[in-house]
Amino acid sequence: MISSPGALLDPRHEVVPFHGRTAELAGLARWRDAAVLRSVLLLHGRSGVGKTRLARRFAGDDLVVVDDADLAPWHDVLALLRDGPTRVLLVARAAGWWWSATRQRAADLHYASEDLELGPCPEEHDRVFAIACERFADALDLPRPDVAPPRCDTFHDVHLAALAAVHGDRSDNAVEHVRRVVSVDPDPPTTGRLAEDALAVTLLDDRIAPAPDALDTLLRAAERWPHVRDRAVELFTADPGLVAKAGAGQLRVLKDHPEVVARQVFDDPRCHGDVLPALLTHALLRDAEDLRERAELNGLLSARAALAALREEAVRASREEVSLRRRLVDHDPVEHRPALADALGDLSLRLVAAKRAEEALFVAEEAVAWCRLVTADDRDGAAQLAAALDRLGLRYAAVGRKEDAATAVAESAELFDELARQHPASFRLDAAKTAHHLAARLFEVGRRAEAGHATRRAVLQWRAVAADDPRYEAEFAGTLRSVAALLAAFGRPTEAAAVVRESIGVLRRLAEVNPRDFEPVLASVLGDLGVLFRRLDRRSEAAQAFEDAVAVWRRVPRAADRLARAWHLLADSAVTNEVARAGARMALLLWQLTGCHDGVRYAETLSLYARRCAEVGTDLDHALAAAHRAVELLRSARAEPERLARAEHAVQEVVRAHPARTRDLPSSP
């Protein structure tokens, strides 16, 4: 039995029964049952309006609910979405930039998104007040009060007024309601709406200082109580180190006070990727008057917004920076041209992220034009021109202008090579990266001899960079893998295999020192090598590579799906039938353990297992069932015709190996 007054107000207990919200429940049901594969919905509204109760009423086994989602670290929400639930319901007091960032990240993971704002229902407050008075009085074994319902803003306020009335309060004042309830509660809550209001009422007395150990409650209360926000500003001004003790979500309430928290937030790695740095930068712009300062702040805002996945906001800030830089160039072209060229380059990147490829190309071309003017005045601008040309090559490639892309990157590579000869410590890395880009562009336009030369040059330059500075070994290994994929795609699998072997050597060294970060990459690249050997019809070497990949994946936590795939590849390449069958069976077991036993890859493993059983004449009853199940899954998934044809052929193979069953089977799967 609930006897604590504060606990009676907890929406999770539903002492006052849930009712109403018919339209909202219908809207949530339509969202839940929509035909889209995965979707996220934000249910938002002011504190106390009934979001938690509505979400709890609607929640079910097929729905993930995140309460106070605006306070959750962005990477935790992203990790949840990456796990792939079909429906995610986020509950928060407000939308804003954090929601813009979340829905963009959700879209990147192929989630649809929508939001539903929950408003107050003042027409129901009188009835709710009467019911709450009855329920609270009965729960506390106190007389039911006979009082008129006060005017309230939300359902929580109505419940609070009712609970205060049960304890003899006859006022029409929310502050007095809080004081009365807290005064009779032997165990007042330390979190939640009542705790926030109790703290806010306490801080009405200027003689009382807020306790630093109640930061979360203080900052949450500051959203609704202006005097609490003022007290929070005073507290953080006196002790800036408190920023490290509060979450980024809670600190957003201080976004209009960058002078208090900005320096600490900008240096705090916990806030990187959150919208808070962008919000604070936006506030700093409010008081900036100098033209150059405004341009620089807009550039910072664009970068911080982009880091937080606020792509449209990043584009707007970048456009404003370019506009301001143009005005500065009008005053002094020589001094401000380099900054304008950089701002245009940044705007091009922001437009790419916002999926505006044609516009990004136009801006990148203008950036190169300004860089040429800069270089004409000062040869030291060659590095800026080379970088702009490299980016322009990417923009040309994105819109299918392959010859133009090759021309731009070739000029960039020539400039960086010259700079690397003159200043190797400063530009050898840029030269190595651009040589890799040039190889890709040359392969795309059919200039294979030149592409091969650029590829070898990229590997040599990267090898030298990594040898001089081991910090670049991981990037070197990644580049080798990318080069190998390029060689394989353009018909050079033997060269690709040699490059992958070198990448594996680097990754083995890295994995010995840091297995958590590099063993998954090592296992993946071993799989790449196996695929290349299989393409070269070097089956025993392919099987060995896949066996090595299996051994590494076994050591990687939470990698059952990738281990299953590695077992599948090993089974598909094994030289002996028994090893192949055992590998396929292990892959099946792992797919089932992961819960992924209704997809295309599982179907392909079923088909492979069936074929392997047919080859050795073992377990043919199970093999036949597996082969038919594979066909059913692939048909349901509307898989490519080639995949379906292979699965149907596997059925025929098992039937031929099991003649006693043919008379009981249909002639065609």
XYZ file of C-alpha atoms in Angstrom:
669
model
C 0.000 0.000 0.000
C 1.316 3.467 -0.923
C 1.298 5.806 2.063
C 3.968 8.390 1.204
C 2.308 11.540 -0.198
C 5.112 12.007 -2.705
C 4.754 8.444 -3.954
C 1.041 9.010 -4.527
C 1.969 11.608 -7.157
C 4.319 9.260 -9.000
C 2.692 8.671 -12.422
C 4.008 5.122 -12.475
C 1.660 4.162 -9.611
C -1.481 5.543 -11.309
C -3.293 6.112 -8.030
C -5.554 8.353 -10.067
C -6.645 6.117 -12.951
C -5.704 6.964 -16.488
C -8.534 8.140 -18.691
C -9.142 10.216 -21.809
C -6.522 10.992 -24.446
C -8.559 9.044 -27.010
C -7.268 10.975 -29.995
C -3.653 10.707 -28.857
C -3.938 6.954 -28.250
C -5.409 6.536 -31.715
C -2.540 8.538 -33.209
C 0.023 6.419 -31.375
C -1.714 3.253 -32.573
C -1.595 4.440 -36.180
C 2.111 5.146 -35.808
C 2.797 1.760 -34.212
C 0.875 -0.163 -36.866
C 2.137 1.760 -39.911
C 3.674 -0.211 -42.770
C 7.168 1.328 -42.407
C 9.826 -1.091 -41.216
C 11.285 1.033 -38.418
C 10.076 4.267 -36.896
C 10.793 6.588 -33.972
C 8.251 8.980 -32.482
C 8.794 11.833 -30.049
C 5.997 12.360 -27.532
C 6.637 15.776 -26.039
C 4.863 18.307 -23.852
C 5.357 20.436 -20.779
C 6.170 18.807 -17.461
C 3.133 17.287 -15.767
C 0.914 17.166 -18.852
C 0.678 13.368 -18.713
C 3.361 12.072 -21.109
C 4.655 9.306 -18.862
C 1.176 7.996 -18.075
C 0.221 7.995 -21.747
C 3.436 6.250 -22.760
C 2.974 3.600 -20.080
C -0.618 3.051 -21.187
C 0.478 2.562 -24.777
C 3.709 0.608 -24.243
C 3.857 -3.038 -25.207
C 6.315 -5.823 -25.918
C 6.982 -4.562 -29.436
C 7.752 -0.999 -28.358
C 10.836 0.517 -26.714
C 10.083 3.578 -24.547
C 12.766 6.075 -23.471
C 11.506 8.505 -20.832
C 13.289 11.855 -20.422
C 14.910 11.197 -23.788
C 16.114 14.798 -24.005
C 18.416 14.103 -21.045
C 19.823 10.833 -22.358
C 23.367 11.027 -23.809
C 23.046 11.173 -27.582
C 25.369 8.191 -28.067
C 23.158 6.034 -25.836
C 20.103 6.841 -27.962
C 22.129 6.157 -31.103
C 23.285 2.804 -29.732
C 19.662 1.891 -29.012
C 18.641 2.732 -32.577
C 21.558 0.744 -33.971
C 20.226 -2.319 -32.162
C 17.330 -2.089 -34.590
C 14.045 -2.083 -32.633
C 11.108 -1.593 -34.984
C 9.365 1.063 -32.871
C 10.993 3.536 -30.468
C 8.905 5.986 -28.446
C 10.902 8.895 -27.019
C 9.309 10.945 -24.241
C 10.568 14.453 -23.484
C 9.436 17.812 -22.161
C 10.428 19.689 -25.308
C 11.644 19.155 -28.855
C 14.236 21.585 -30.253
C 17.724 20.982 -31.585
C 18.283 17.765 -29.653
C 15.292 16.251 -31.476
C 16.471 17.591 -34.841
C 19.792 15.835 -34.262
C 18.135 12.628 -33.088
C 15.768 12.363 -36.039
C 18.660 12.990 -38.470
C 20.701 10.215 -36.878
C 17.626 7.995 -36.938
C 17.145 8.726 -40.639
C 20.752 7.670 -41.256
C 19.769 4.291 -39.772
C 16.684 4.117 -42.027
C 14.121 5.074 -39.396
C 11.060 7.096 -40.247
C 10.335 9.740 -37.619
C 7.472 11.888 -36.428
C 6.451 13.752 -33.304
C 3.304 14.233 -31.256
C 2.902 17.181 -28.922
C 0.770 16.538 -25.855
C -1.148 19.596 -24.723
C -3.058 20.287 -21.487
C -6.733 19.361 -21.090
C -8.210 22.102 -18.869
C -11.752 20.920 -19.616
C -11.025 17.721 -17.671
C -9.328 19.297 -14.663
C -12.429 19.666 -12.453
C -13.373 16.019 -12.874
C -9.791 14.868 -12.347
C -9.500 16.984 -9.193
C -12.586 15.342 -7.699
C -11.338 11.834 -8.502
C -7.848 12.617 -7.176
C -9.249 13.927 -3.895
C -11.192 10.709 -3.422
C -8.303 8.402 -4.322
C -5.696 10.203 -2.223
C -7.971 10.475 0.799
C -8.796 6.770 0.637
C -5.127 5.811 0.225
C -4.126 7.891 3.274
C -7.243 7.038 5.303
C -8.123 10.728 5.582
C -11.457 12.491 5.054
C -12.382 13.421 1.532
C -12.153 17.208 1.213
C -15.105 19.257 0.033
C -13.353 22.101 -1.791
C -13.698 23.802 -5.148
C -11.108 22.810 -7.731
C -8.382 25.442 -8.182
C -7.138 26.658 -11.547
C -4.189 24.524 -12.683
C -1.968 24.262 -15.740
C -1.408 20.498 -15.980
C -2.650 17.190 -14.638
C 0.284 17.068 -12.220
C -0.737 20.432 -10.812
C -4.300 19.155 -10.407
C -3.082 16.054 -8.544
C -0.784 18.153 -6.368
C -3.638 20.520 -5.464
C -5.853 17.539 -4.605
C -3.202 15.983 -2.385
C -2.672 19.297 -0.601
C -6.434 19.629 -0.128
C -6.593 16.166 1.444
C -4.039 17.439 3.962
C -6.139 20.497 4.790
C -4.742 23.088 2.404
C -7.445 25.423 1.082
C -5.243 27.808 -0.890
C -5.292 28.427 -4.616
C -1.514 28.766 -4.824
C 0.876 26.160 -6.330
C 3.719 27.182 -4.028
C 1.559 26.554 -0.943
C 0.473 23.212 -2.381
C 4.102 22.113 -2.652
C 4.913 23.330 0.854
C 1.966 21.493 2.369
C 2.692 18.175 0.654
C 6.404 18.272 1.471
C 5.693 19.209 5.083
C 3.650 16.045 5.668
C 5.887 13.650 3.726
C 8.259 11.684 5.986
C 10.208 10.455 2.938
C 10.059 13.172 0.266
C 11.239 12.187 -3.225
C 14.710 13.204 -4.354
C 13.968 13.025 -8.082
C 11.009 13.785 -10.298
C 8.604 16.674 -10.603
C 7.742 17.008 -6.899
C 11.439 17.048 -5.949
C 12.050 19.787 -8.532
C 9.175 21.878 -7.222
C 10.200 21.360 -3.599
C 13.691 22.605 -4.380
C 12.308 25.561 -6.329
C 10.051 26.580 -3.444
C 12.932 26.245 -0.982
C 15.120 28.505 -3.139
C 12.526 31.270 -2.999
C 14.330 32.087 0.250
C 17.462 33.931 -0.907
C 19.257 32.921 2.269
C 19.291 29.263 1.193
C 22.011 28.194 -1.240
C 21.380 25.364 -3.715
C 23.238 22.179 -2.858
C 25.814 21.123 -5.505
C 24.886 17.464 -4.944
C 21.384 18.113 -6.369
C 22.504 19.497 -9.728
C 20.232 17.378 -11.894
C 17.131 18.346 -9.921
C 18.228 21.984 -9.827
C 18.747 22.203 -13.591
C 15.507 20.383 -14.358
C 13.587 22.758 -12.101
C 15.308 25.690 -13.804
C 13.388 24.893 -16.992
C 10.155 26.050 -15.336
C 11.159 28.368 -12.482
C 13.052 31.542 -13.565
C 14.414 32.203 -10.102
C 15.914 28.700 -10.039
C 17.645 29.393 -13.355
C 19.110 32.550 -11.846
C 20.343 30.608 -8.826
C 21.871 27.955 -11.106
C 23.731 30.659 -13.033
C 25.102 32.001 -9.754
C 26.153 28.520 -8.640
C 27.981 27.658 -11.879
C 29.603 31.103 -12.018
C 31.013 30.583 -8.539
C 32.185 27.031 -9.289
C 32.747 26.344 -13.041
C 34.011 22.868 -12.186
C 30.407 21.807 -11.568
C 29.966 21.499 -15.342
C 31.825 18.201 -15.159
C 29.207 16.850 -12.720
C 26.152 17.555 -14.875
C 25.020 15.910 -18.071
C 24.893 17.737 -21.383
C 21.117 17.376 -21.482
C 20.662 19.030 -18.101
C 23.103 21.835 -18.967
C 21.059 22.875 -22.003
C 18.874 24.956 -19.681
C 21.888 27.308 -19.425
C 22.253 27.687 -23.197
C 21.476 31.413 -22.967
C 24.335 31.907 -20.510
C 27.429 30.873 -22.498
C 29.603 33.142 -20.409
C 29.026 30.764 -17.490
C 29.541 27.289 -18.985
C 30.784 27.578 -22.598
C 34.508 27.275 -21.941
C 34.091 24.120 -19.863
C 31.557 22.589 -22.259
C 33.723 23.181 -25.341
C 36.613 21.344 -23.652
C 34.493 18.504 -22.251
C 34.726 15.347 -24.428
C 31.375 14.170 -23.012
C 29.716 17.027 -24.875
C 31.305 16.336 -28.257
C 28.552 15.354 -30.654
C 25.857 16.796 -28.406
C 23.856 19.837 -29.491
C 24.934 21.839 -26.422
C 28.147 23.305 -27.927
C 26.146 24.452 -30.970
C 23.468 26.023 -28.740
C 26.089 27.917 -26.746
C 27.827 29.121 -29.905
C 24.491 30.307 -31.243
C 24.000 32.299 -28.031
C 27.486 33.829 -28.317
C 26.512 35.203 -31.716
C 23.780 37.249 -30.065
C 26.273 39.739 -28.610
C 28.912 39.656 -31.354
C 29.031 42.882 -33.370
C 32.419 42.839 -35.108
C 32.113 41.486 -38.668
C 35.112 39.166 -38.425
C 34.022 37.841 -35.040
C 30.560 37.064 -36.400
C 32.076 35.255 -39.365
C 34.311 33.153 -37.117
C 31.463 32.317 -34.738
C 29.255 31.249 -37.642
C 32.062 29.000 -38.849
C 32.320 27.471 -35.376
C 28.552 27.106 -35.180
C 28.514 25.327 -38.529
C 31.227 22.887 -37.422
C 29.615 22.187 -34.048
C 26.172 21.783 -35.579
C 27.570 19.380 -38.175
C 29.238 17.327 -35.436
C 25.872 17.056 -33.698
C 24.105 15.950 -36.940
C 22.267 19.300 -37.163
C 22.782 19.375 -40.905
C 20.339 22.072 -41.957
C 21.452 24.296 -39.089
C 25.065 23.722 -40.172
C 24.226 24.770 -43.734
C 22.527 27.962 -42.528
C 25.469 28.930 -40.319
C 27.949 28.167 -43.086
C 25.998 30.300 -45.567
C 26.032 33.167 -43.098
C 29.791 32.805 -42.641
C 30.316 32.941 -46.430
C 28.122 36.039 -46.665
C 30.117 37.779 -43.942
C 33.444 36.742 -45.492
C 32.344 38.247 -48.823
C 31.746 41.566 -47.078
C 35.210 41.380 -45.536
C 36.754 40.652 -48.944
C 35.078 43.791 -50.281
C 37.032 45.765 -47.673
C 40.389 43.981 -48.066
C 40.604 41.281 -50.789
C 44.187 40.172 -50.173
C 43.746 39.603 -46.439
C 40.345 37.917 -46.515
C 40.357 35.815 -49.709
C 41.920 32.743 -48.017
C 39.260 32.727 -45.289
C 36.474 33.091 -47.871
C 37.877 30.170 -49.865
C 37.974 28.026 -46.704
C 34.421 29.048 -45.792
C 33.212 28.039 -49.261
C 34.972 24.693 -48.882
C 33.224 24.147 -45.552
C 29.866 25.125 -47.064
C 30.406 22.558 -49.807
C 30.934 19.860 -47.176
C 27.799 20.935 -45.285
C 25.765 20.778 -48.499
C 27.058 17.276 -49.209
C 25.940 16.165 -45.750
C 22.529 17.697 -46.468
C 22.389 15.690 -49.741
C 22.567 18.680 -52.078
C 25.233 17.405 -54.442
C 24.727 19.835 -57.334
C 24.789 22.871 -55.090
C 27.840 21.496 -53.272
C 29.650 21.179 -56.623
C 28.883 24.781 -57.563
C 30.261 26.022 -54.233
C 33.365 23.796 -54.491
C 34.117 25.242 -57.937
C 33.911 28.746 -56.510
C 36.222 27.752 -53.656
C 38.846 26.585 -56.170
C 38.484 29.839 -58.126
C 39.196 31.894 -54.996
C 42.131 29.620 -54.101
C 43.653 30.261 -57.530
C 43.476 34.004 -56.842
C 45.088 33.479 -53.437
C 47.895 31.388 -54.965
C 48.466 33.947 -57.711
C 49.149 36.551 -55.000
C 51.109 34.240 -52.708
C 52.616 30.885 -53.693
C 52.181 29.757 -50.096
C 48.510 29.323 -51.006
C 49.360 26.217 -53.059
C 48.419 23.868 -50.210
C 45.004 25.492 -49.893
C 44.488 25.177 -53.667
C 45.569 21.527 -53.640
C 43.116 20.682 -50.866
C 40.290 22.536 -52.615
C 41.004 20.679 -55.879
C 40.937 17.336 -54.078
C 37.536 18.180 -52.580
C 36.323 19.387 -55.983
C 37.292 16.023 -57.431
C 35.052 14.306 -54.902
C 32.184 16.631 -55.807
C 32.616 15.943 -59.540
C 32.685 12.198 -58.879
C 29.498 12.424 -56.820
C 27.540 13.844 -59.765
C 29.056 11.480 -62.326
C 31.506 13.887 -63.996
C 34.336 11.353 -63.893
C 36.734 13.000 -66.353
C 36.462 16.326 -64.539
C 37.035 14.514 -61.248
C 40.211 12.875 -62.556
C 41.509 16.195 -63.902
C 40.904 18.037 -60.608
C 42.500 15.342 -58.435
C 45.461 14.978 -60.813
C 46.228 18.678 -60.390
C 45.825 18.324 -56.621
C 48.193 15.338 -56.541
C 50.798 17.216 -58.581
C 50.678 20.170 -56.193
C 50.901 17.987 -53.077
C 53.782 15.974 -54.558
C 55.709 19.197 -55.138
C 54.914 20.398 -51.607
C 55.938 17.019 -50.155
C 59.302 17.206 -51.915
C 59.886 20.661 -50.464
C 58.415 20.030 -46.998
C 58.069 16.255 -46.437
C 57.167 16.489 -42.772
C 54.231 18.792 -43.502
C 52.809 17.421 -46.737
C 53.769 13.769 -47.251
C 50.522 12.613 -45.630
C 48.448 14.859 -47.914
C 50.357 13.557 -50.925
C 49.680 9.958 -49.885
C 45.961 10.562 -49.421
C 45.610 12.390 -52.711
C 47.496 9.669 -54.605
C 44.932 7.187 -53.319
C 42.080 9.450 -54.446
C 43.737 9.876 -57.858
C 43.999 6.107 -58.321
C 40.245 5.757 -57.781
C 39.423 8.548 -60.216
C 41.787 7.171 -62.899
C 40.392 3.660 -62.604
C 36.891 5.081 -63.072
C 37.802 6.679 -66.411
C 39.639 3.611 -67.716
C 43.187 4.954 -67.434
C 44.333 1.753 -65.778
C 48.076 2.020 -66.314
C 48.139 5.481 -64.720
C 45.787 4.248 -61.990
C 48.099 1.360 -61.178
C 51.013 3.755 -60.920
C 49.026 6.062 -58.613
C 48.032 3.080 -56.485
C 51.634 1.961 -56.026
C 52.665 5.536 -55.247
C 49.919 5.835 -52.623
C 51.034 2.606 -50.902
C 54.693 3.670 -50.908
C 53.876 7.116 -49.519
C 51.560 5.737 -46.865
C 54.155 3.147 -45.887
C 56.686 5.926 -45.319
C 54.204 7.997 -43.311
C 53.367 5.058 -41.007
C 57.038 4.139 -40.625
C 57.887 7.672 -39.497
C 54.897 8.038 -37.190
C 53.208 4.893 -35.763
C 50.118 6.956 -34.927
C 49.168 6.602 -38.585
C 49.433 2.805 -38.694
C 45.693 2.288 -38.220
C 44.883 4.728 -41.035
C 47.572 3.062 -43.174
C 45.918 -0.323 -42.657
C 42.531 1.141 -43.588
C 43.976 2.724 -46.721
C 45.557 -0.582 -47.739
C 42.176 -2.250 -47.402
C 40.572 0.462 -49.509
C 43.312 0.179 -52.160
C 42.795 -3.583 -52.283
C 39.062 -3.125 -52.808
C 39.844 -0.713 -55.634
C 42.244 -3.159 -57.297
C 39.793 -6.021 -56.949
C 36.920 -3.990 -58.371
C 38.960 -3.195 -61.477
C 40.137 -6.697 -62.231
C 43.409 -7.001 -60.321
C 42.646 -9.566 -57.579
C 46.245 -10.855 -57.360
C 47.605 -7.385 -56.602
C 44.671 -6.817 -54.236
C 45.519 -9.963 -52.278
C 49.114 -8.781 -51.791
C 47.913 -5.405 -50.500
C 45.421 -7.062 -48.128
C 48.203 -9.266 -46.756
C 50.183 -6.147 -45.871
C 47.104 -4.645 -44.200
C 46.687 -7.832 -42.149
C 50.307 -7.616 -41.001
C 49.781 -4.074 -39.740
C 46.495 -4.973 -38.053
C 47.989 -7.981 -36.278
C 50.551 -5.676 -34.670
C 47.853 -3.214 -33.668
C 45.559 -5.947 -32.330
C 48.294 -7.283 -30.061
C 48.431 -3.901 -28.334
C 44.725 -3.008 -28.524
C 42.574 -6.087 -29.233
C 39.286 -4.372 -28.380
C 39.580 -1.819 -31.183
C 41.509 -3.764 -33.806
C 40.515 -7.423 -33.610
C 37.108 -6.758 -35.270
C 38.879 -4.929 -38.107
C 41.482 -7.689 -38.399
C 38.772 -10.348 -38.623
C 36.960 -8.391 -41.347
C 40.126 -7.965 -43.415
C 40.924 -11.682 -43.063
C 37.480 -12.249 -44.554
C 38.399 -9.895 -47.416
C 41.492 -11.993 -48.088
C 39.438 -15.184 -48.143
C 37.039 -13.693 -50.679
C 39.943 -12.665 -52.908
C 41.534 -16.119 -52.749
C 38.205 -17.723 -53.579
C 37.892 -15.427 -56.569
C 41.373 -16.569 -57.647
C 40.274 -20.211 -57.185
C 42.861 -20.715 -54.440
C 40.446 -22.656 -52.242
C 42.835 -23.942 -49.613
C 44.232 -20.454 -49.001
C 40.689 -19.042 -48.932
C 39.662 -21.636 -46.360
C 42.707 -20.788 -44.221
C 41.876 -17.075 -44.326
C 38.272 -17.741 -43.300
C 39.464 -20.091 -40.557
C 41.725 -17.330 -39.236
C 38.784 -14.900 -39.377
C 36.639 -17.329 -37.361
C 39.394 -17.621 -34.739
C 39.551 -13.835 -34.321
C 35.769 -13.287 -34.328
C 35.497 -15.849 -31.505
C 37.472 -13.459 -29.311
C 35.335 -10.424 -30.116
C 32.458 -9.774 -27.668
C 28.912 -9.448 -29.033
C 29.890 -10.477 -32.549
C 27.787 -13.608 -33.001
C 26.278 -12.401 -36.281
C 29.686 -11.683 -37.801
C 31.043 -14.979 -36.473
C 28.094 -16.736 -38.112
C 28.944 -15.070 -41.416
C 32.594 -16.111 -41.074
C 31.573 -19.722 -40.428
C 29.346 -19.558 -43.513
C 32.215 -18.380 -45.682
C 34.502 -21.041 -44.258
C 31.906 -23.725 -44.951
C 31.475 -22.436 -48.489
C 35.227 -22.621 -49.151
C 36.315 -25.663 -47.139
C 38.257 -28.280 -49.073
C 36.785 -31.284 -47.239
C 33.046 -31.949 -47.186
C 32.911 -32.849 -43.507
C 34.593 -29.599 -42.479
C 32.245 -27.712 -44.789
C 29.156 -29.364 -43.296
C 30.344 -28.737 -39.723
C 31.016 -25.093 -40.547
C 27.570 -24.610 -42.067
C 25.956 -26.224 -39.031
C 27.884 -23.912 -36.699
C 26.786 -20.892 -38.758
C 23.148 -22.004 -38.469
C 23.390 -22.343 -34.714
C 24.878 -18.867 -34.395
C 22.218 -17.277 -36.608
C 19.586 -18.876 -34.393
C 21.302 -17.644 -31.223
C 21.308 -14.092 -32.522
C 17.608 -14.293 -33.357
C 18.379 -13.627 -37.043
C 16.722 -16.772 -38.366
C 14.327 -15.238 -40.824
C 16.593 -13.203 -43.096
C 18.414 -13.666 -46.371
C 21.750 -14.607 -44.841
C 20.170 -17.229 -42.646
C 18.381 -18.599 -45.712
C 21.657 -18.808 -47.605
C 23.256 -20.696 -44.714
C 20.315 -23.119 -44.666
C 20.827 -23.714 -48.369
C 24.573 -24.166 -47.937
C 24.051 -26.643 -45.101
C 21.630 -28.609 -47.269
C 24.128 -28.792 -50.135
C 26.931 -29.912 -47.852
C 24.750 -32.650 -46.362
C 23.826 -33.816 -49.867
C 27.511 -34.001 -50.842
C 28.331 -36.416 -47.991
C 24.937 -38.163 -47.916
C 24.343 -37.355 -44.242
C 21.336 -36.030 -42.302
C 19.296 -35.771 -45.507
C 15.894 -35.414 -43.821
C 17.055 -32.282 -42.006
C 18.852 -31.121 -45.132
C 15.669 -31.349 -47.168
C 13.694 -29.359 -44.606
C 16.487 -26.750 -44.485
C 16.585 -26.439 -48.275
C 12.822 -25.891 -48.503
C 12.893 -23.399 -45.630
C 15.615 -21.437 -47.434
C 13.459 -21.166 -50.553
C 10.470 -19.998 -48.496
C 12.511 -17.293 -46.744
C 14.055 -16.006 -49.947
C 10.669 -15.866 -51.660
C 9.207 -13.962 -48.702
C 12.118 -11.539 -48.783
C 11.784 -11.132 -52.555
C 15.469 -11.938 -52.902
C 17.375 -11.516 -56.138
C 16.564 -14.181 -58.779
C 20.118 -15.575 -58.698
C 19.935 -16.218 -54.953
C 16.563 -17.863 -55.257
C 17.777 -20.002 -58.165
C 20.743 -21.234 -56.103
C 18.434 -22.157 -53.251
C 16.049 -24.035 -55.553
C 19.010 -25.883 -57.042
C 20.051 -26.915 -53.506
C 16.624 -28.517 -53.063
C 17.174 -30.528 -56.223
C 20.626 -31.619 -55.042
C 19.206 -32.949 -51.780
C 16.359 -34.697 -53.604
C 18.839 -36.438 -55.900
C 20.900 -37.529 -52.907
C 17.765 -38.852 -51.172
C 15.874 -40.825 -53.852
C 13.657 -42.584 -51.323
C 11.951 -39.260 -50.650
C 11.309 -38.134 -54.222
C 7.916 -39.812 -54.557
C 6.637 -37.819 -51.544
C 7.799 -34.459 -52.855
C 6.374 -32.004 -55.360
C 8.189 -31.938 -58.681
C 9.295 -28.349 -58.191
C 10.169 -26.445 -55.017
